[in-house]
Coordinates of C-alpha atoms in Angstrom, one line a residue:
Chain A
X77 CA -19.9 21.8 25.5
X78 CA -22.4 21.9 22.6
X79 CA -25.3 19.7 22.9
X80 CA -27.2 19.1 19.7
X81 CA -30.9 19.3 20.0
X82 CA -33.0 17.2 17.6
X83 CA -35.2 19.5 15.5
X84 CA -35.2 17.3 12.4
X85 CA -38.0 15.2 13.7
X86 CA -40.3 18.2 14.2
X87 CA -39.6 19.5 10.8
X88 CA -40.2 16.1 9.3
X89 CA -43.5 15.8 11.0
X90 CA -44.6 19.3 9.8
X91 CA -43.6 18.5 6.2
X92 CA -45.4 15.2 6.3
X93 CA -48.5 16.7 7.7
X94 CA -48.7 19.4 5.0
X95 CA -48.0 16.8 2.3
X96 CA -50.6 14.4 3.7
X97 CA -53.2 17.2 3.9
X98 CA -52.7 18.2 0.3
X99 CA -52.7 14.7 -1.0
X100 CA -55.8 13.6 1.0
X101 CA -57.8 16.7 -0.1
X102 CA -57.0 16.0 -3.8
X103 CA -58.0 12.4 -3.5
X104 CA -61.1 13.1 -1.5
X105 CA -62.3 15.7 -4.0
X106 CA -61.9 13.4 -6.9
X107 CA -63.7 10.6 -5.1
X108 CA -66.7 12.9 -4.2
X109 CA -66.7 14.3 -7.7
X110 CA -67.0 10.9 -9.3
X111 CA -69.6 9.8 -6.7
X112 CA -71.7 12.9 -7.5
X113 CA -71.5 12.6 -11.3
X114 CA -72.5 8.9 -11.0
X115 CA -75.5 9.7 -8.9
X116 CA -76.5 12.5 -11.3
X117 CA -76.3 10.1 -14.2
X118 CA -78.4 7.5 -12.3
X119 CA -80.8 10.3 -11.6
X120 CA -81.3 11.1 -15.3
X121 CA -81.9 7.4 -16.1
X122 CA -84.4 7.2 -13.2
X123 CA -86.2 10.4 -14.4
X124 CA -86.5 9.1 -18.0
X125 CA -87.8 5.8 -16.6
X126 CA -90.3 7.7 -14.4
X127 CA -91.5 9.6 -17.5
X128 CA -91.9 6.4 -19.4
X129 CA -94.0 5.0 -16.5
X130 CA -96.4 8.0 -16.7
X131 CA -96.6 7.7 -20.5
X132 CA -97.4 4.0 -20.2
X133 CA -100.1 4.7 -17.6
X134 CA -101.7 7.5 -19.6
X135 CA -101.7 5.4 -22.7
X136 CA -102.8 2.0 -21.5
X137 CA -105.0 3.1 -18.6
X138 CA -103.3 0.6 -16.3
X139 CA -100.4 0.9 -14.0
X140 CA -98.0 -1.8 -15.3
X141 CA -94.4 -1.2 -14.2
X142 CA -91.9 -0.4 -16.9
X143 CA -88.5 -2.1 -17.0
X144 CA -85.7 -1.2 -19.3
X145 CA -83.2 -4.0 -19.2
X146 CA -80.8 -2.2 -21.6
X147 CA -79.9 0.5 -19.1
X148 CA -81.0 -1.1 -15.8
X149 CA -83.7 1.4 -15.1
X150 CA -87.4 1.0 -14.4
X151 CA -90.5 2.6 -13.0
X152 CA -93.6 1.7 -11.0
X153 CA -96.8 3.7 -11.2
X154 CA -99.7 4.2 -8.9
X155 CA -103.0 5.9 -9.8
X156 CA -105.7 7.2 -7.6
X157 CA -109.4 6.7 -8.2
X158 CA -111.2 9.7 -9.6
X159 CA -111.1 12.5 -7.1
X160 CA -112.7 14.0 -5.1
X161 CA -114.6 10.9 -4.0
X162 CA -118.4 11.4 -3.5
X163 CA -119.1 11.7 0.2
X164 CA -121.4 13.6 2.6
X165 CA -118.3 15.4 3.9
X166 CA -116.2 15.5 0.9
X167 CA -112.5 16.3 0.9
X168 CA -111.3 19.3 -1.0
X169 CA -110.2 19.0 -4.7
X170 CA -106.6 20.4 -4.6
X171 CA -104.8 21.5 -7.7
X172 CA -101.0 21.5 -8.2
X173 CA -99.6 25.0 -8.0
X174 CA -100.9 27.3 -10.7
X175 CA -98.6 29.7 -12.4
X176 CA -99.6 33.2 -13.4
X177 CA -102.5 33.3 -15.9
X178 CA -102.9 29.5 -15.7
X179 CA -106.5 28.4 -15.4
X180 CA -107.8 25.8 -13.0
X181 CA -111.1 24.1 -14.1
X182 CA -113.5 22.4 -11.8
X183 CA -116.6 20.6 -13.0
X184 CA -119.7 21.1 -10.9
X185 CA -122.1 19.3 -13.3
X186 CA -121.9 15.6 -14.2
X187 CA -119.7 16.1 -17.3
X188 CA -119.6 12.4 -18.1
X189 CA -123.2 12.5 -19.3
X190 CA -123.1 13.6 -22.9
X191 CA -126.1 15.9 -22.8
X192 CA -126.0 19.6 -23.4
X193 CA -126.3 21.0 -20.8
X194 CA -124.9 18.2 -18.6
X195 CA -127.1 17.3 -15.6
X196 CA -126.3 19.1 -12.3
X197 CA -124.2 17.2 -9.8
X198 CA -123.3 19.6 -7.0
X199 CA -126.6 21.4 -6.0
X200 CA -125.6 23.4 -3.0
X201 CA -125.6 27.2 -3.1
X202 CA -122.3 27.7 -1.3
X203 CA -118.8 26.7 -2.3
X204 CA -115.5 27.1 -0.4
X205 CA -112.5 28.4 -2.3
X206 CA -108.9 28.3 -1.1
X207 CA -105.9 29.9 -2.8
X208 CA -102.5 31.3 -2.4
X209 CA -99.2 30.3 -0.7
X210 CA -99.1 31.8 2.8
X211 CA -95.3 32.0 2.9
X212 CA -94.8 33.6 -0.6
X213 CA -94.1 37.3 -0.7
X214 CA -96.2 37.8 -3.8
X215 CA -99.8 37.8 -2.8
X216 CA -102.0 36.3 -5.5
X217 CA -105.4 37.7 -6.4
X218 CA -108.1 35.4 -7.8
X219 CA -110.4 35.7 -10.8
X220 CA -113.3 33.2 -10.5
X221 CA -115.8 32.5 -13.3
X222 CA -118.8 30.4 -12.5
X223 CA -120.8 29.1 -15.4
X224 CA -124.3 27.9 -14.8
X225 CA -127.3 27.1 -17.0
X226 CA -130.5 29.1 -16.7
X227 CA -132.1 28.4 -20.0
X228 CA -128.9 29.5 -21.6
X229 CA -125.3 29.4 -20.3
X230 CA -124.5 32.3 -18.0
X231 CA -121.5 33.4 -16.0
X232 CA -120.9 35.1 -12.7
X233 CA -117.4 36.5 -12.0
X234 CA -115.6 37.3 -8.8
X235 CA -112.4 39.2 -8.5
X236 CA -110.9 38.6 -5.1
X237 CA -107.7 40.2 -3.8
X238 CA -105.7 38.9 -0.9
X239 CA -103.8 42.1 0.0
X240 CA -104.6 45.8 -0.1
X241 CA -101.6 46.3 -2.4
X242 CA -103.3 44.5 -5.3
X243 CA -106.9 45.8 -4.7
X244 CA -108.4 48.2 -7.2
X245 CA -112.0 49.3 -7.0
X246 CA -113.1 46.3 -9.0
X247 CA -111.5 43.7 -6.7
X248 CA -113.0 42.7 -3.4
X249 CA -110.5 42.5 -0.6
X250 CA -111.0 39.2 1.1
X251 CA -110.7 39.5 4.9
X252 CA -110.1 35.8 5.6
X253 CA -106.5 35.8 4.3
X254 CA -103.8 35.1 6.8
X255 CA -100.1 34.1 6.6
X256 CA -100.9 31.4 9.2
X257 CA -102.7 29.6 6.4
X258 CA -106.0 27.8 6.2
X259 CA -106.2 24.0 5.6
X260 CA -109.2 22.5 3.8
X261 CA -110.6 19.2 4.7
X262 CA -108.6 16.2 3.8
X263 CA -105.5 18.2 3.2
X264 CA -102.2 19.1 4.8
X265 CA -101.5 22.1 2.6
X266 CA -101.9 25.6 3.9
X267 CA -103.6 28.2 1.7
X268 CA -103.2 31.9 2.2
X269 CA -106.9 32.8 1.6
X270 CA -110.3 31.2 2.1
X271 CA -113.6 32.5 0.6
X272 CA -117.0 31.1 0.8
X273 CA -119.1 31.8 -2.2
X274 CA -122.7 32.1 -1.3
X275 CA -126.0 32.6 -3.0
X276 CA -125.0 30.4 -6.0
X277 CA -127.6 29.8 -8.6
X278 CA -129.1 26.5 -9.7
X279 CA -127.7 24.2 -12.4
X280 CA -124.0 24.9 -11.7
X281 CA -121.9 23.8 -14.6
X282 CA -118.3 24.6 -13.8
X283 CA -116.1 27.1 -12.1
X284 CA -112.7 28.3 -13.5
X285 CA -110.1 30.1 -11.5
X286 CA -107.1 32.2 -12.6
X287 CA -104.4 33.5 -10.3
X288 CA -103.3 37.1 -10.9
X289 CA -100.4 39.3 -9.7
X290 CA -98.4 36.3 -8.7
X291 CA -94.9 35.6 -9.9
X292 CA -94.5 32.2 -8.1
X293 CA -96.8 29.2 -8.6
X294 CA -99.4 29.0 -5.9
X295 CA -102.0 26.3 -5.0
X296 CA -105.7 26.4 -5.4
X297 CA -108.5 24.2 -4.0
X298 CA -112.2 23.9 -4.1
X299 CA -114.3 22.3 -1.3
X300 CA -117.9 21.2 -1.3
X301 CA -120.1 22.7 1.4
X302 CA -123.3 21.5 3.0
X303 CA -124.9 18.4 4.4
X304 CA -126.9 15.8 2.7
X305 CA -128.3 12.3 3.5
X306 CA -126.0 9.4 2.6
X307 CA -128.3 8.3 -0.2
X308 CA -128.0 11.7 -1.8
X309 CA -124.3 12.4 -1.1
X310 CA -124.0 13.3 -4.8
X311 CA -125.9 16.5 -4.1
X312 CA -123.2 17.9 -1.8
X313 CA -120.2 16.5 -3.6
X314 CA -118.2 18.0 -6.4
X315 CA -118.2 15.4 -9.2
X316 CA -115.1 13.1 -9.3
X317 CA -113.0 14.4 -12.1
X318 CA -109.3 14.2 -11.4
X319 CA -106.7 11.4 -11.3
X320 CA -103.3 11.6 -9.7
X321 CA -100.5 9.4 -11.1
X322 CA -97.3 8.9 -9.2
X323 CA -94.5 7.3 -11.1
X324 CA -91.3 6.3 -9.2
X325 CA -88.3 5.7 -11.5
X326 CA -85.3 3.7 -10.2
X327 CA -81.8 3.4 -11.6
X328 CA -79.0 2.0 -9.4
X329 CA -79.3 3.6 -6.0
X330 CA -81.3 6.7 -7.1
X331 CA -85.0 7.2 -7.4
X332 CA -87.0 10.0 -9.0
X333 CA -90.7 10.6 -8.6
X334 CA -93.1 12.3 -10.9
X335 CA -96.6 13.3 -9.9
X336 CA -99.2 14.0 -12.6
X337 CA -102.5 15.6 -12.0
X338 CA -105.0 15.0 -14.7
X339 CA -108.6 16.2 -15.2
X340 CA -110.5 14.0 -17.7
X341 CA -112.2 16.7 -19.7
X342 CA -111.4 20.3 -19.6
X343 CA -112.9 23.2 -21.5
X344 CA -110.3 25.6 -22.9
X345 CA -109.5 28.5 -20.7
X346 CA -111.2 31.0 -23.0
X347 CA -114.4 29.0 -23.0
X348 CA -116.4 31.7 -21.2
X349 CA -115.2 34.3 -23.7
X350 CA -116.3 32.0 -26.5
X351 CA -119.8 31.6 -25.0
X352 CA -120.3 35.4 -25.1
X353 CA -118.4 36.4 -28.2
X354 CA -120.3 37.7 -31.2
X355 CA -118.2 35.6 -33.6
X356 CA -116.2 32.5 -33.5
X357 CA -113.0 32.2 -31.5
X358 CA -110.3 30.3 -33.3
X359 CA -107.1 29.4 -31.6
Chain B
X237 CA -15.7 13.9 24.4
X238 CA -16.7 11.3 21.9
X239 CA -19.1 12.6 19.4
X240 CA -21.1 9.9 17.7
X241 CA -21.9 10.3 14.1
X242 CA -24.4 8.3 12.2
X243 CA -28.2 8.1 12.0
X244 CA -30.3 7.0 14.9
X245 CA -32.9 4.3 14.6
X246 CA -35.8 6.6 15.1
X247 CA -34.5 9.0 12.5
X248 CA -34.2 6.3 9.9
X249 CA -37.6 4.9 10.7
X250 CA -39.1 8.3 10.3
X251 CA -37.4 8.9 7.0
X252 CA -38.7 5.6 5.7
X253 CA -42.2 6.4 6.9
X254 CA -42.2 9.9 5.4
X255 CA -40.8 8.7 2.1
X256 CA -43.3 5.9 2.0
X257 CA -46.3 8.3 2.5
X258 CA -45.0 10.8 0.0
X259 CA -44.5 8.1 -2.6
X260 CA -48.0 6.8 -1.9
X261 CA -49.4 10.3 -2.3
X262 CA -47.5 10.9 -5.5
X263 CA -48.8 7.7 -6.9
X264 CA -52.4 8.5 -6.0
X265 CA -52.5 12.0 -7.5
X266 CA -52.4 10.9 -11.1
X267 CA -55.3 8.5 -10.4
X268 CA -57.2 11.3 -8.7
X269 CA -56.7 13.6 -11.8
X270 CA -57.9 10.8 -14.0
X271 CA -61.0 10.4 -11.8
X272 CA -61.7 14.1 -12.1
X273 CA -61.5 14.0 -15.9
X274 CA -63.7 10.9 -15.9
X275 CA -66.4 12.6 -13.8
X276 CA -66.2 15.7 -16.0
X277 CA -66.7 13.6 -19.1
X278 CA -69.6 11.7 -17.4
X279 CA -71.4 14.9 -16.6
X280 CA -70.9 16.2 -20.1
X281 CA -72.2 13.0 -21.7
X282 CA -75.2 13.0 -19.4
X283 CA -76.1 16.6 -20.4
X284 CA -75.8 15.8 -24.1
X285 CA -78.0 12.7 -23.7
X286 CA -80.6 14.6 -21.6
X287 CA -80.8 17.4 -24.2
X288 CA -81.4 14.9 -27.0
X289 CA -84.2 13.3 -25.0
X290 CA -85.8 16.6 -24.2
X291 CA -85.6 17.7 -27.8
X292 CA -87.6 14.6 -28.8
X293 CA -90.2 15.4 -26.1
X294 CA -90.9 18.8 -27.8
X295 CA -92.0 17.0 -31.0
X296 CA -95.7 16.0 -31.1
X297 CA -96.3 12.2 -31.2
X298 CA -97.7 12.2 -34.7
X299 CA -94.5 13.8 -36.0
X300 CA -92.2 11.2 -34.5
X301 CA -90.6 9.0 -37.2
X302 CA -89.0 5.6 -36.4
X303 CA -85.4 6.0 -37.2
X304 CA -81.9 5.9 -35.8
X305 CA -80.0 9.1 -36.2
X306 CA -76.6 10.3 -34.9
X307 CA -76.4 12.8 -32.0
X308 CA -75.8 16.3 -33.3
X309 CA -74.2 18.3 -30.5
X310 CA -71.1 20.5 -30.7
X311 CA -70.2 19.5 -27.1
X312 CA -69.6 15.9 -28.3
X313 CA -66.2 17.0 -29.6
X314 CA -65.1 17.7 -26.0
X315 CA -65.4 14.0 -25.3
X316 CA -62.6 11.8 -26.6
X317 CA -63.5 9.5 -29.5
X318 CA -67.2 10.1 -28.9
X319 CA -70.3 9.2 -30.8
X320 CA -74.0 9.2 -30.0
X321 CA -77.2 7.8 -31.5
X322 CA -80.9 8.5 -31.0
X323 CA -83.2 5.6 -31.8
X324 CA -86.9 6.1 -32.2
X325 CA -88.9 2.8 -32.5
X326 CA -92.3 1.5 -31.7
X327 CA -92.7 0.5 -28.0
X328 CA -91.7 -3.1 -27.7
X329 CA -94.3 -5.6 -26.8
X330 CA -92.5 -6.6 -23.6
X331 CA -93.0 -3.1 -22.3
X332 CA -96.2 -1.9 -23.9
X333 CA -98.3 -5.0 -23.5
X334 CA -101.5 -3.4 -24.5
X335 CA -100.3 -2.3 -27.9
X336 CA -100.4 1.3 -26.9
X337 CA -99.8 4.2 -29.3
X338 CA -96.3 4.8 -27.9
X339 CA -92.8 5.0 -29.1
X340 CA -89.6 4.0 -27.3
X341 CA -86.7 6.5 -27.4
X342 CA -83.2 5.4 -26.7
X343 CA -80.3 7.9 -26.5
X344 CA -76.8 6.4 -26.3
X345 CA -73.6 8.5 -25.9
X346 CA -70.3 6.7 -25.9
X347 CA -66.7 7.8 -25.5
X348 CA -63.3 6.4 -24.6
X349 CA -61.7 7.0 -21.3
X350 CA -58.0 6.0 -21.5
X351 CA -58.9 3.5 -24.3
X352 CA -61.6 2.1 -22.1
X353 CA -65.1 2.4 -23.6
X354 CA -67.7 4.3 -21.6
X355 CA -71.3 5.0 -22.4
X356 CA -74.5 6.5 -21.1
X357 CA -77.9 5.2 -22.2
X358 CA -81.2 6.9 -21.5
X359 CA -84.5 5.3 -22.4
X360 CA -88.0 6.6 -22.2
X361 CA -91.4 6.3 -23.8
X362 CA -93.4 9.0 -25.6
X363 CA -97.0 8.3 -26.1
X364 CA -100.0 9.9 -27.9
X365 CA -101.8 12.1 -25.4
X366 CA -98.9 11.9 -23.0
X367 CA -96.6 14.4 -21.3
X368 CA -96.2 17.6 -23.4
X369 CA -98.4 16.3 -26.1

């Protein structure tokens, strides 16, 4: 006697599983696609609003929030006091990562006084310098130019290298570089190298720094050294000169944040060449 | 031996269930394709708008002229029934309460998705002495 065995159910289940799998994946892909492109669109609106917040803050000097009713986006801005704050144990002045050939500029004299030369502010003869990214494969070298006033403007230059591969006879190999990283006071950022400049002259005006041999952007910081009495904290503090703006733009569920580092008055990067050039430099 | 012919209850229930799921899936797929097209258009419109805004940021503040001009981008033709405008105007008093030297830029890209109007609007401020100035 033949006995039929039911295989149809099994085949049906298999067919249904395959069809469901295909259908669900198509629907799921389209849902995630539209969700992503909506978030990207919100992100662009939020970024434009964040930029508007920064522009507002730079222009008006205050941190009023910006609201665009037309496209439901807006931004709030915060602004620090002038950094670094004068103190007997001052925190480091940290710059955002510098790209190759970009110059960082640090005032050491009181630039806000309009005299020529400006009066000295930082009157120690040592200064701590931090630079480089400890985890980057390209080890940056550093060119430092210190400008001081000794009856006339004068410069002292240092050429510091972080790695024997980028040392030539004119560069000094800094032995205090380590991939573990060094952290200056008041910071959480690690720097590849640390160098203490000693024997600095009187009437320090400014110091500029340029990273060399790097392909990625790497951070740079300057830290005041020395101890003073509270009443004369100014003497061992780098003059306050930088403002950090943080603008947070919001659109829908997305936020974008822009951080802007601004130094009030900056000499052009070729300033030291201009001081010592025979003729004028026009750019 | 009697041989029964016919369809059992389980079999017919299963057939109904399978047919129902397949019909549901088939109905959902065109919707899904439409969503894919919509998200592609949204991404393209966003890129067009962002480029217009960034082009304005490369102009120095003193060269910015108050006007309303159409968006000029070859990719606009990829969006169905599309158009775009870039408006440069003085920053409105409600936003720039200190009468700053700033201009408000509004970029609007609109298109039609299955006869339903869609648009993207980006707004920002460009000020004298600001970003990229």
